[in-house]
Every structure is written in structure tokens, then in C-alpha cells.
Short mmCIF file of C-alpha atoms and ligand atoms in Angstrom, two decimals:
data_model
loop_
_atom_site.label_atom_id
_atom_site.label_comp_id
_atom_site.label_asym_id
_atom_site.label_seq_id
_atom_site.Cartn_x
_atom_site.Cartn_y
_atom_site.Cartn_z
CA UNK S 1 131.11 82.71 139.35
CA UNK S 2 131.34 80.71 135.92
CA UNK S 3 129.51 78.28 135.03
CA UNK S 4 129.95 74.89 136.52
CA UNK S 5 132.71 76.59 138.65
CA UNK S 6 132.87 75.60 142.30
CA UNK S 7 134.49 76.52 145.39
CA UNK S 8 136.33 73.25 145.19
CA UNK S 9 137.28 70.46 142.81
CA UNK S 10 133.92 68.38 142.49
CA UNK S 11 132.70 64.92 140.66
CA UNK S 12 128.96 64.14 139.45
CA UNK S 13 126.37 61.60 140.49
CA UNK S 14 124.90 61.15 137.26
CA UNK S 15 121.19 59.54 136.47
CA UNK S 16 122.49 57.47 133.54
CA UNK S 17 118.94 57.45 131.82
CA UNK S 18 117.79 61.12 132.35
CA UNK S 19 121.29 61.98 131.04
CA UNK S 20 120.90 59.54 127.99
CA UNK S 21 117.57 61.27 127.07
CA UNK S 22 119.10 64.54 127.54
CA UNK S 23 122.12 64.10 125.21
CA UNK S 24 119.62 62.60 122.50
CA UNK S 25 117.21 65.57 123.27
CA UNK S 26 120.53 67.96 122.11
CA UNK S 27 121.97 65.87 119.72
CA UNK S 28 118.55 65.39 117.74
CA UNK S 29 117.53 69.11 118.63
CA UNK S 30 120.26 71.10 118.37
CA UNK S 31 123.27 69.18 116.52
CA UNK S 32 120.99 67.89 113.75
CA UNK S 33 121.76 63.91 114.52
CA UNK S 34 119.42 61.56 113.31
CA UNK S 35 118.83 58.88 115.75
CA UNK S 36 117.32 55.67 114.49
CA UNK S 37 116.72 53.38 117.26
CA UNK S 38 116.50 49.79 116.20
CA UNK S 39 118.52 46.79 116.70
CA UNK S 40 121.73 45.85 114.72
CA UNK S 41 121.65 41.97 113.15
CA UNK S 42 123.86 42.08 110.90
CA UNK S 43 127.32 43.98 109.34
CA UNK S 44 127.98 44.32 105.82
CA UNK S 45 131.81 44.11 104.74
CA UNK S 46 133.17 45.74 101.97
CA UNK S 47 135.97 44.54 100.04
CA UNK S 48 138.45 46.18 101.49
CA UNK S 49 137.57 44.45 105.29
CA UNK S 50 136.38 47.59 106.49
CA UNK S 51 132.52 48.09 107.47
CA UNK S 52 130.34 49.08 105.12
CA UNK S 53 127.07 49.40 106.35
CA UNK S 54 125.24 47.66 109.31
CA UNK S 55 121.78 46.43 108.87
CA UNK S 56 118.77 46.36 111.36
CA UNK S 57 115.94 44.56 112.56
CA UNK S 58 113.46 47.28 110.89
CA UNK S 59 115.23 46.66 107.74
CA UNK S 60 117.21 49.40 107.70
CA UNK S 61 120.84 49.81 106.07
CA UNK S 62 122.98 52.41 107.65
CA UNK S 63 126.09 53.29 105.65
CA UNK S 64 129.13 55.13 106.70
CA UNK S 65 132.55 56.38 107.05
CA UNK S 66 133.74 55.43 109.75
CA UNK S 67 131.59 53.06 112.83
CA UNK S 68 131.37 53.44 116.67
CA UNK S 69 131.10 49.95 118.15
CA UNK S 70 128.83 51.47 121.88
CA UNK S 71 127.41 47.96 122.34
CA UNK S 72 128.76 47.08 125.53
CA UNK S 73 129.42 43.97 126.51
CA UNK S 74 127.85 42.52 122.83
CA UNK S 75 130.71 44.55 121.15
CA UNK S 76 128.86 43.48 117.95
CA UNK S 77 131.24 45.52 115.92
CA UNK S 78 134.75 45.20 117.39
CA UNK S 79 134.49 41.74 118.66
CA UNK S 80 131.45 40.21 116.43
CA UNK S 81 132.69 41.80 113.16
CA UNK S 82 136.25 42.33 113.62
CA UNK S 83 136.98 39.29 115.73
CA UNK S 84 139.80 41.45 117.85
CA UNK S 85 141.32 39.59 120.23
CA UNK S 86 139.96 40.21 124.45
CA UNK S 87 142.73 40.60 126.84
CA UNK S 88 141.94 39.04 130.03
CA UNK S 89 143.10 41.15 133.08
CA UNK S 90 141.50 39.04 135.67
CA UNK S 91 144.65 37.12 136.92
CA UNK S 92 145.91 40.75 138.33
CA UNK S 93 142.01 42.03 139.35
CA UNK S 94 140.30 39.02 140.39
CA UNK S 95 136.97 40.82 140.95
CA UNK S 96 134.20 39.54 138.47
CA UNK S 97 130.84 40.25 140.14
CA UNK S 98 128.74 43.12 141.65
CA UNK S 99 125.48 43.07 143.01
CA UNK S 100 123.39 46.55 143.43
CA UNK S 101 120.91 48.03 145.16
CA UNK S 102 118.92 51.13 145.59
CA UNK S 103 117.93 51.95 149.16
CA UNK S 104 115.52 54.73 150.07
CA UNK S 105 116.40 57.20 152.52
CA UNK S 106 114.17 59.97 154.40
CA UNK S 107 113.51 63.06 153.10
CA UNK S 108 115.72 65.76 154.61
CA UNK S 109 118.60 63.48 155.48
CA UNK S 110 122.09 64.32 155.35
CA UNK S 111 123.51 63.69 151.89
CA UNK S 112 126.99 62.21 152.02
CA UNK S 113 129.57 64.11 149.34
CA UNK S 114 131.85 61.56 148.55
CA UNK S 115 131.55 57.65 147.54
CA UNK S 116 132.34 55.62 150.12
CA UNK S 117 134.49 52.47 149.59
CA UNK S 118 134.79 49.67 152.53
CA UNK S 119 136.79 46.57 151.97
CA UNK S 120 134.83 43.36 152.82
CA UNK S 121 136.10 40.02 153.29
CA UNK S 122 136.46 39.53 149.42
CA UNK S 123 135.98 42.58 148.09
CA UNK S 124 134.43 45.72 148.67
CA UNK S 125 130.99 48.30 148.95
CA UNK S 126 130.26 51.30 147.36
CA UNK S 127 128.16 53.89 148.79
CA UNK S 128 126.65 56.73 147.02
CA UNK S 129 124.45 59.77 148.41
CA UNK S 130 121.97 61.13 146.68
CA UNK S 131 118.59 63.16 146.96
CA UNK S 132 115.98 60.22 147.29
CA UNK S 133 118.04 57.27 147.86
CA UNK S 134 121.72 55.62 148.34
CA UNK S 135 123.00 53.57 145.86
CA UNK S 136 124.50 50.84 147.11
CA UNK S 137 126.42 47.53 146.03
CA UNK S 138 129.13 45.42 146.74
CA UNK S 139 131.85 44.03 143.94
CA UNK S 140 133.71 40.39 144.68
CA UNK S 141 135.42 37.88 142.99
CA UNK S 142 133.45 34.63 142.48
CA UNK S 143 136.50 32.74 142.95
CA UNK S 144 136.61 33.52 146.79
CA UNK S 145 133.11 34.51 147.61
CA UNK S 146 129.30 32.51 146.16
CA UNK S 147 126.72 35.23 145.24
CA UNK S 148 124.32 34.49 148.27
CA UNK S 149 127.26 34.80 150.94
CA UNK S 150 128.15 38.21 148.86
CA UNK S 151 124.14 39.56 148.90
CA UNK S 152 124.45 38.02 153.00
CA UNK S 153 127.23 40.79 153.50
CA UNK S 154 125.76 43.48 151.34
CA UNK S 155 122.65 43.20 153.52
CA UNK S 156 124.60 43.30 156.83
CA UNK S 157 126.39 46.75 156.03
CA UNK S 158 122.86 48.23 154.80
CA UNK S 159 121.43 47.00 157.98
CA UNK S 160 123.99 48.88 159.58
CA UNK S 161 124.02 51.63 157.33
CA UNK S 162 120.26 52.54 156.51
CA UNK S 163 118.57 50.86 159.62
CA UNK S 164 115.03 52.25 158.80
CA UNK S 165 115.18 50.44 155.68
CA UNK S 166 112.94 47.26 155.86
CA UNK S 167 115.57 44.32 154.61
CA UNK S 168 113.40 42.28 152.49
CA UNK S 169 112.24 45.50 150.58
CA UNK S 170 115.27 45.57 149.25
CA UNK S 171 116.07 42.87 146.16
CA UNK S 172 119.65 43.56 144.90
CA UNK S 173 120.28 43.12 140.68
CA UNK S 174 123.44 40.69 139.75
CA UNK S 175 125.79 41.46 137.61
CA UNK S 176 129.20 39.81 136.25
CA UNK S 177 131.60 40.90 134.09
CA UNK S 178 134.60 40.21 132.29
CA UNK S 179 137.95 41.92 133.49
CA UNK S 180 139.72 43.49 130.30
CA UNK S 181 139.97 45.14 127.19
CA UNK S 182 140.62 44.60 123.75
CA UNK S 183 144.00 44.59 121.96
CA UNK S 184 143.43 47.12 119.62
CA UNK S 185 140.35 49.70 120.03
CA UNK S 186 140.40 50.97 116.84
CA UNK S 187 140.73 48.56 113.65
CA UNK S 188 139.67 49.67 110.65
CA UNK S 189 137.02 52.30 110.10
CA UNK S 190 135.88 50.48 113.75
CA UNK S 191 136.61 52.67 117.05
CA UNK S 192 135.13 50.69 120.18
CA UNK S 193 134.15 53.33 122.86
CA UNK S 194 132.94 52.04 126.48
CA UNK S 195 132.43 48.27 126.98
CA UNK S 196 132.82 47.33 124.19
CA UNK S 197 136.61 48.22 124.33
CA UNK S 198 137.04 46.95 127.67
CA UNK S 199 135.80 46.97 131.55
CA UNK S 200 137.92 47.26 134.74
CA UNK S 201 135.91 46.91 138.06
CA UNK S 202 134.54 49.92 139.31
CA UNK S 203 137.12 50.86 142.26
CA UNK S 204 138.26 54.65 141.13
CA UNK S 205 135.14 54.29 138.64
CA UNK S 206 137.02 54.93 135.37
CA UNK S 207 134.54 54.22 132.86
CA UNK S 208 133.03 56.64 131.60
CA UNK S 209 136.50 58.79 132.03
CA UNK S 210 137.68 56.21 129.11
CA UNK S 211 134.28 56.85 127.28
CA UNK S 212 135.28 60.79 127.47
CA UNK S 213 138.96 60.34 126.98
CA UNK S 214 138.06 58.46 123.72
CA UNK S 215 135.91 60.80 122.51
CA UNK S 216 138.02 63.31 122.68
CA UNK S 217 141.05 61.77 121.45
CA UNK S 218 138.66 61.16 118.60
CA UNK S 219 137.06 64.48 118.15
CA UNK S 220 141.40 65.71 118.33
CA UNK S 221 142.61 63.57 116.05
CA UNK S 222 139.72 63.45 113.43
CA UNK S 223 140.19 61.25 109.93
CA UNK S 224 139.61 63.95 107.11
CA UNK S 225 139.47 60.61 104.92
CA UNK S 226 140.03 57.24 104.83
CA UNK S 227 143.62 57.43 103.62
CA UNK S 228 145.21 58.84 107.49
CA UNK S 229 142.69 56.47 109.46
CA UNK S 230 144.89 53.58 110.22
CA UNK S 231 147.67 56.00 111.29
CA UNK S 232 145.20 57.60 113.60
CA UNK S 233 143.73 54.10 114.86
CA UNK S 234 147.53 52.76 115.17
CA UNK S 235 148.10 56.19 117.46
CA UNK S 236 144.79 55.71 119.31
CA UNK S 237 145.69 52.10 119.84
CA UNK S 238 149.02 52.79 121.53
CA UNK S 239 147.51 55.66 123.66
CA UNK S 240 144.83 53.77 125.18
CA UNK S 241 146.70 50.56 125.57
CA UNK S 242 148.74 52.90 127.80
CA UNK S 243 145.55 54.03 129.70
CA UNK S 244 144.36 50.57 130.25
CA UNK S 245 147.40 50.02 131.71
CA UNK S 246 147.64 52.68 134.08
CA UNK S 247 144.27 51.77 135.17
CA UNK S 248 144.75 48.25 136.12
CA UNK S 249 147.87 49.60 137.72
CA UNK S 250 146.17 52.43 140.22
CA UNK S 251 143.65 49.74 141.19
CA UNK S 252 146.18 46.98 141.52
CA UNK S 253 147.79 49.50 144.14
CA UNK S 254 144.92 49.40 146.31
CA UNK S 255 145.10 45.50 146.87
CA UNK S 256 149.04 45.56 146.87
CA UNK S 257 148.88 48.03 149.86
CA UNK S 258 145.88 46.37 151.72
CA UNK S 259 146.90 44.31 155.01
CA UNK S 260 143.79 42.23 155.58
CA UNK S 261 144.64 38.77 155.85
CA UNK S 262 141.77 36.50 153.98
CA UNK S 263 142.99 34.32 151.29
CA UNK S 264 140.73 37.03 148.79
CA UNK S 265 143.24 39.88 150.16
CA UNK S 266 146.73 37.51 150.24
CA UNK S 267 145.59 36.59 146.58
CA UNK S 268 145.49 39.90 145.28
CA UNK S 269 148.80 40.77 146.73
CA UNK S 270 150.87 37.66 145.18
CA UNK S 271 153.82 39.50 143.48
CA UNK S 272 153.11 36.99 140.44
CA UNK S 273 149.66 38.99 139.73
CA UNK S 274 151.85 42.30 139.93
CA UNK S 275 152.31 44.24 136.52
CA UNK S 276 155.94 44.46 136.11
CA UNK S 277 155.66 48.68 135.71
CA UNK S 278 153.90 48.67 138.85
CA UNK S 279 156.05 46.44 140.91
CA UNK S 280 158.92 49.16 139.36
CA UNK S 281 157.17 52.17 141.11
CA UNK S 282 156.53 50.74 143.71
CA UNK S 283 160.44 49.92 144.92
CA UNK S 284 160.55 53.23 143.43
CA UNK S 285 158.28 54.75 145.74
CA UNK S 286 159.77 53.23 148.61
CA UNK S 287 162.97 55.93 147.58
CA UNK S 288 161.05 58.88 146.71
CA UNK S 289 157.43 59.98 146.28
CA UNK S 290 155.22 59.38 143.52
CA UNK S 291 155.98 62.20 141.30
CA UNK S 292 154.50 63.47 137.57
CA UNK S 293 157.95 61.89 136.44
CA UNK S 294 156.36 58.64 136.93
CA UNK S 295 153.04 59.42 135.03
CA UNK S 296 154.67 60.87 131.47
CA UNK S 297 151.40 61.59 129.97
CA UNK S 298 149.88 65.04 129.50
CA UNK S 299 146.55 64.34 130.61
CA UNK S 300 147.15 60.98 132.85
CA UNK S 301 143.40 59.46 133.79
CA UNK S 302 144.90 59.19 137.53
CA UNK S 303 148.01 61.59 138.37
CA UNK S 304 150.77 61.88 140.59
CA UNK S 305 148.62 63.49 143.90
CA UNK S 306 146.36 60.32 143.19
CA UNK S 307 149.32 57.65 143.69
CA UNK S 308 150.23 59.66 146.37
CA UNK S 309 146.85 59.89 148.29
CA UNK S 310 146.63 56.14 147.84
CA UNK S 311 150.17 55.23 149.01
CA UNK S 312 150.44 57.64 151.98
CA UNK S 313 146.85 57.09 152.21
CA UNK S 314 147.28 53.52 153.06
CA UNK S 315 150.75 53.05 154.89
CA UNK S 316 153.04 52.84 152.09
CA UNK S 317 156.77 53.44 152.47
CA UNK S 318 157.83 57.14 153.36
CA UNK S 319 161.42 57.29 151.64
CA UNK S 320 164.19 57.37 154.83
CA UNK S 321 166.05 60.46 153.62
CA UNK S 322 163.09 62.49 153.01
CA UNK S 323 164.46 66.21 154.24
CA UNK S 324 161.90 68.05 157.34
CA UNK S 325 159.65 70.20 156.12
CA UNK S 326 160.59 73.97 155.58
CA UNK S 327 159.10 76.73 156.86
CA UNK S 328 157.68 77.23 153.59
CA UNK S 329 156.23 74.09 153.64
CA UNK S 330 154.53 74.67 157.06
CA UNK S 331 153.19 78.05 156.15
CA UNK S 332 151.15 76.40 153.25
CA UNK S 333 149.82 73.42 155.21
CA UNK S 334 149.39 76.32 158.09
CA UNK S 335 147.47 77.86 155.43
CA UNK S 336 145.22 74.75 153.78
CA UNK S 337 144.28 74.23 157.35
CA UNK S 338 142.90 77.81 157.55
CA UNK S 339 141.00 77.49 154.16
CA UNK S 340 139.29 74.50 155.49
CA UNK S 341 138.12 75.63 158.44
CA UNK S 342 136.54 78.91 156.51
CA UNK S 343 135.26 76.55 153.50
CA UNK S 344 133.79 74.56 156.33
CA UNK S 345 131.99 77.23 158.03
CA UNK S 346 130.27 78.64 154.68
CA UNK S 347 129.77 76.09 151.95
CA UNK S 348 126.32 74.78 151.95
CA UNK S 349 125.48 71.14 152.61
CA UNK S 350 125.46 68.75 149.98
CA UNK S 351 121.47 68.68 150.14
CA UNK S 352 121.53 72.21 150.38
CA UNK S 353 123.32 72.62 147.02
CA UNK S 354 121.44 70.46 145.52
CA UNK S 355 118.12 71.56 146.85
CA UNK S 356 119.26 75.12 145.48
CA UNK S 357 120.31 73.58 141.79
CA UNK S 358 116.68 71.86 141.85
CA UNK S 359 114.80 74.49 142.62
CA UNK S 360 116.85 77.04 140.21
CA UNK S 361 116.33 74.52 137.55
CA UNK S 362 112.91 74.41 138.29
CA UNK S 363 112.87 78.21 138.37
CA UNK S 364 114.20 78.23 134.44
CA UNK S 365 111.48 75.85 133.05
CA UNK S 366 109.11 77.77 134.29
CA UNK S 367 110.29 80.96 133.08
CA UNK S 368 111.10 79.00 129.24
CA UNK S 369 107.88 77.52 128.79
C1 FAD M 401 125.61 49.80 139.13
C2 FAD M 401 126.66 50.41 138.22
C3 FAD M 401 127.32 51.56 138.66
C4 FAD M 401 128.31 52.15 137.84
N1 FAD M 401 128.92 53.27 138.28
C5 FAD M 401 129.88 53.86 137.52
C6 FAD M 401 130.55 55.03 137.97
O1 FAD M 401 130.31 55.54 139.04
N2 FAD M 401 131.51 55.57 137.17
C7 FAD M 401 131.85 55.01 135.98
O2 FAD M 401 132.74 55.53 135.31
N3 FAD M 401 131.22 53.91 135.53
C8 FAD M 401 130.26 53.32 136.27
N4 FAD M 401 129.63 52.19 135.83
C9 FAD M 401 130.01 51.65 134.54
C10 FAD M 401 129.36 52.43 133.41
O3 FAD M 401 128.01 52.66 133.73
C11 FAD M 401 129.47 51.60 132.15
O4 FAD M 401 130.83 51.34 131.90
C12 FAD M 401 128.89 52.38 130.96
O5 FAD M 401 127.53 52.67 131.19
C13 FAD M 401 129.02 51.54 129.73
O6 FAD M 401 128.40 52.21 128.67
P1 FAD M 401 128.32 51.53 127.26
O7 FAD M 401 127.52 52.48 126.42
O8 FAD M 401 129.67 51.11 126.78
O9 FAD M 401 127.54 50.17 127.47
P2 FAD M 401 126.00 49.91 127.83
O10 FAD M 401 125.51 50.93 128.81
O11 FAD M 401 125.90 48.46 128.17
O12 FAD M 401 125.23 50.22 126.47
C14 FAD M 401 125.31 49.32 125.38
C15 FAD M 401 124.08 49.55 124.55
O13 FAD M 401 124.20 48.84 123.34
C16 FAD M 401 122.94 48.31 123.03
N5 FAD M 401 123.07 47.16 122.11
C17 FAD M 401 123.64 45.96 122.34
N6 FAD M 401 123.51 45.16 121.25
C18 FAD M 401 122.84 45.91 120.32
C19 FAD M 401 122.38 45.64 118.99
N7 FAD M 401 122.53 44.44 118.40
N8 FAD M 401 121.75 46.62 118.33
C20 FAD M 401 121.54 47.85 118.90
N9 FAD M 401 121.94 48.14 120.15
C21 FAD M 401 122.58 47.18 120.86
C22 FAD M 401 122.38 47.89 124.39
O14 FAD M 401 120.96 47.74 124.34
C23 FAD M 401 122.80 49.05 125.24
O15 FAD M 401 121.85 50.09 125.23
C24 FAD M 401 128.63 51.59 136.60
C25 FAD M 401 127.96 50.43 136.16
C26 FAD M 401 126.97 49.85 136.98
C27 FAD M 401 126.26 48.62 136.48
#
């Protein structure tokens, strides 16, 4: 099989830090990247407006081309420098708090393969499997929910969910955030990759897809020189504006189909905190499925078969005049049945694979000492 091929589609659970060292281990190592780690006080203009240099607490100056504001929430560069205006998404998501928390689990047990998402009275949990522990954590809006009622809830569904877990070994970690993004993500010779261009809450987790999706549309779409940047930042601007969008609207779908009845859940259905392109498709897809017609873009962060897994997924409208299945039709579901069953019976379980990737892993630094 190639590499990183699977037997099915499949996501990551990634260990943010080991990854972090391993990307600087490569970059350093094998790219040539010099990587000076300091802190950034202050940014030197030059007289154009553009950045010249930043300087840093060690007292060094760091010139250069062209800048990559990565500093999250402090957006030092994009926000501190550049002053470019936040837009606030919160009246259509109104969640603006998480708390998280690592629970141990026994060796040997089952690993779950998917996140799992439950709705809570206002908000939701997240659930993640993985080797030595679960990472759990619940996201709210402080509007309709106080922190200790939200850490009283989080600790009822691990209760539930880990019962060997003693509960006051556990001490979840706070966090709040603003819901949006900036206007422009590129002004300048400034391009603001991950938080510092914006954050959504985590439902569909889609940021570190932006982080990669910017990247990219970077590494495509590279300035030879100064002269083409600002046609390439007003291009980058108008792309990603779009992908914002389309993120706020898959997520806003989830709370526009929801039925639960607390004021949390009526609130985030209110057709005023509807995007009008979403309250569109959505009379749309009352007529006729979701379809790629709907999602223009070549490489859409969420595509059709997502809208459609979440609509059908959670009652939405099947169009009247929708024609019966033909035989074709039934001959591949007949058929995806079938594969599942086989998949079922031979693919390894999710501790399983990952046992084997540990120990093969293992395996290679031994042989490349
Ligand atoms: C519990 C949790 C679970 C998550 N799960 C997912 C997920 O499943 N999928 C997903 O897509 N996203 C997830 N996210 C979100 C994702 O992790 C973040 O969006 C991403 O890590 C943001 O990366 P960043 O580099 O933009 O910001 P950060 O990780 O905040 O990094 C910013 C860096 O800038 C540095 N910095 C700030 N100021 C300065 C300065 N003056 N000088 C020098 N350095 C400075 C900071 O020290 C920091 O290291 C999760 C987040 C949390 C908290």
C-alpha cells in the first residue's frame, strides 16, 4: 500500500507539541530554517507602511520580505502593527468558552475512532480517544451558562463516561475566546495564518484546515517580489473571506437544525442570527439536496456530502418530489452494505493500528540509530 494510504478515508489525533518539535526538528535539519526563538516587542515600519523588521527581547532585529503574523490570539503583527479591523461573529455563534480536560484511561481499553460530539444544555462535549487518555472538554456560551455550572456538567458526562476515573483528580483548564476573524488576512507584506486571522469554535474543528489551506494558497500563489504582493493579498483576502464564511455557515447549520428547547438552543436558531447565504440554502434544500452546485469552490473546506450528512443527518427537509430510488441506486447501497460488513470483519481495531504504528516506529529507530 502507499504511504499514508488507508483502507478508508481517515483524520489524525495530533500531539500538538511532539508535532511542533518535529516540524522544527525538519525545518532546522533538513530545510535549512533558522529558528530563533525569542520574544517579539516591537515592529519596525518602513516608509512605505509595510514591515520592515521586527525586533526582540534578546535584541535581535529580524528583517524581511514578507512577515507571517502566527501569534495567536496576540496577533502582534496583523492586529498590533497593522491595526486591521476584527469581525465579530459571535451574534450568529454565541459560543465563547471551553473548558478541557485530560482523563486517563486503562491500558488495553477500547480506543474510540471518531470524536464524539453531545449537545448539552448550552452547548456541547467533545470526546477524543487516544492511547493513554481521552481528551475531553465541553464548549458554551457564557451568555447562557457560568463557568462552574459548565465544569458541573463536564464532570457529570465524565462520571458517566470514564467511571474509574477518580473526579477530583481531574482539574479542567479554562479557556475563552473571541468568535471571528479579521477583515483582511493579508495587508501588506503581513499574511496572518491561524489565530491570529481568526477563530471559530471548535464544532467540525477547522483550524488548523485554515492554517493548511493558507499555507498552501501561499506556497501557490508565491510573491516573486514586492511589486505582485498586494494583488496576491487582495486575491487571498477574497478567498478566505469566502472560507470564513462557509465555516460559520456549516456550523450555524448544526444549531439551525437542532430541536432542543433551552433558551441556549432557541437562541441559536433565531432567523435574525442566520447568515443570509445560509438561510438561501437552506429553503433551497428544502427543494433539492445539497449539491456541489451550492459549494462553487474547487477545494471547499466542507463539501456537498458534508451538508448533506448534517441535514439528513439531523431531520432536515427531504425535497417532496424526490424520484424512488433505481435499481441502480439499490445495487450500490446493496453493495456499500457488503463492503462494510467485510471492512468490519478485517480492519484492525483502532488500538490495534496504533499499537502496530508504535511498535513499527519503534522498530525504525532502532534500526537508524
Ligand atoms: C483543547 C483544544 C483542542 C483543539 N482541538 C482542535 C482540533 O481538533 N482541530 C483543530 O483544527 N483545531 C483545534 N484546536 C485549535 C487549534 O489548536 C488552534 O487553532 C491552533 O493551535 C492555533 O495555532 P496558532 O499557531 O495560530 O496559535 P497558538 O497555538 O496560540 O500559537 C501562538 C504562538 O505565538 C507565540 N507568541 C505570542 N506573542 C508572541 C511574541 N510577542 N513573540 C513571540 N511569540 C509570541 C505564543 O507564545 C504561541 O506559541 C484546539 C484548541 C484547543 C485549546
Amino acid at each position: 500500500m502507499a504511504p499514508y494510504s488507508g483502507a478508508l478515508n481517515y483524520a489524525y489525533h495530533l500531539d500538538a507539541a511532539k508535532l511542533a518539535a518535529r516540524l522544527s526538528r525538519h525545518a532546522v535539519g533538513t530545510l535549512g530554517v533558522t529558528h530563533l526563538q525569542d520574544k517579539v516587542v516591537a515592529v519596525d515600519a518602513g516608509e512605505s507602511g509595510d514591515i520592515a523588521a521586527v525586533r526582540t527581547r534578546g535584541g535581535e532585529r529580524v528583517e524581511g520580505d514578507l512577515f507571517i503574523d502566527c501569534s495567536g490570539h496576540a496577533a502582534l503583527l496583523i492586529g498590533g502593527h497593522y491595526g486591521v479591523e476584527w469581525i465579530n461573529r459571535s451574534p450568529i455563534l454565541a459560543n465563547d468558552r471551553a473548558l478541557a480536560v485530560q482523563v486517563p484511561v486503562a491500558e488495553g481499553s477500547p480506543i474510540q475512532s471518531q470524536t464524539i460530539g453531545t449537545a448539552q444544555e448550552a452547548g456541547w462535549i467533545w470526546d477524543i480517544g487516544l492511547p493513554s487518555r481521552r481528551g475531553i472538554g465541553c464548549v458554551y456560551a457564557s451568555r447562557f451558562l457560568e463557568d462552574d455550572k459548565a465544569e458541573a456538567i463536564l464532570r457529570d458526562y465524565i462520571a458517566r463516561a470514564v467511571p474509574d476515573v477518580p473526579p477530583d483528580s481531574l482539574t479542567p483548564r479554562r479557556l475563552s475566546f473571541p468568535t471571528g476573524h479579521r477583515a483582511e488576512f493579508w495587508r501588506g507584506n503581513c499574511l496572518a495564518v491561524g489565530l491570529s486571522a481568526g477563530f471559530i469554535e471548535p464544532l467540525e474543528a477547522s483550524a488548523i484546515v485554515m492554517i493548511e489551506l493558507s499555507l498552501g494558497a501561499l506556497i501557490d500563489n508565491f510573491p516573486a517580489s514586492r511589486l505582485a504582493m498586494d494583488v496576491h493579498a487582495a486575491r487571498f483576502n477574497e478567498l478566505f473571506r469566502t472560507r470564513w464564511d462557509r465555516v460559520v455557515d456549516f456550523l450555524k447549520l448544526h444549531y439551525l437544525l437542532s430541536r432542543r428547547d433551552e433558551p441556549y438552543w432557541r437562541a441559536q436558531r433565531d432567523p435574525t442570527t442566520v447568515p443570509p447565504r445560509l438561510a438561501e440554502l437552506v429553503e433551497l434544500w428544502r427543494d433539492q439536496p445539497p449539491s456541489r452546485y451550492d459549494l462553487p469552490l474547487t477545494d471547499e473546506i466542507f463539501p456537498a456530502a458534508s451538508y448533506q450528512y448534517v441535514w439528513y443527518g439531523m431531520g432536515g427537509a427531504v425535497p417532496p418530489h424526490l424520484p424512488p430510488p433505481t435499481p441502480a441506486m439499490r445495487t450500490q447501497l446493496d453493495q456499500l452494505r457488503q463492503r462494510t460488513r467485510s471492512l468490519l470483519s478485517v480492519l484492525p481495531s483502532n488500538r490495534a493500528l496504533l499499537g502496530s504504528h508504535v511498535a513499527a516506529g519503534a522498530r525504525e529507530k532502532v534500526a537508524q540509530p
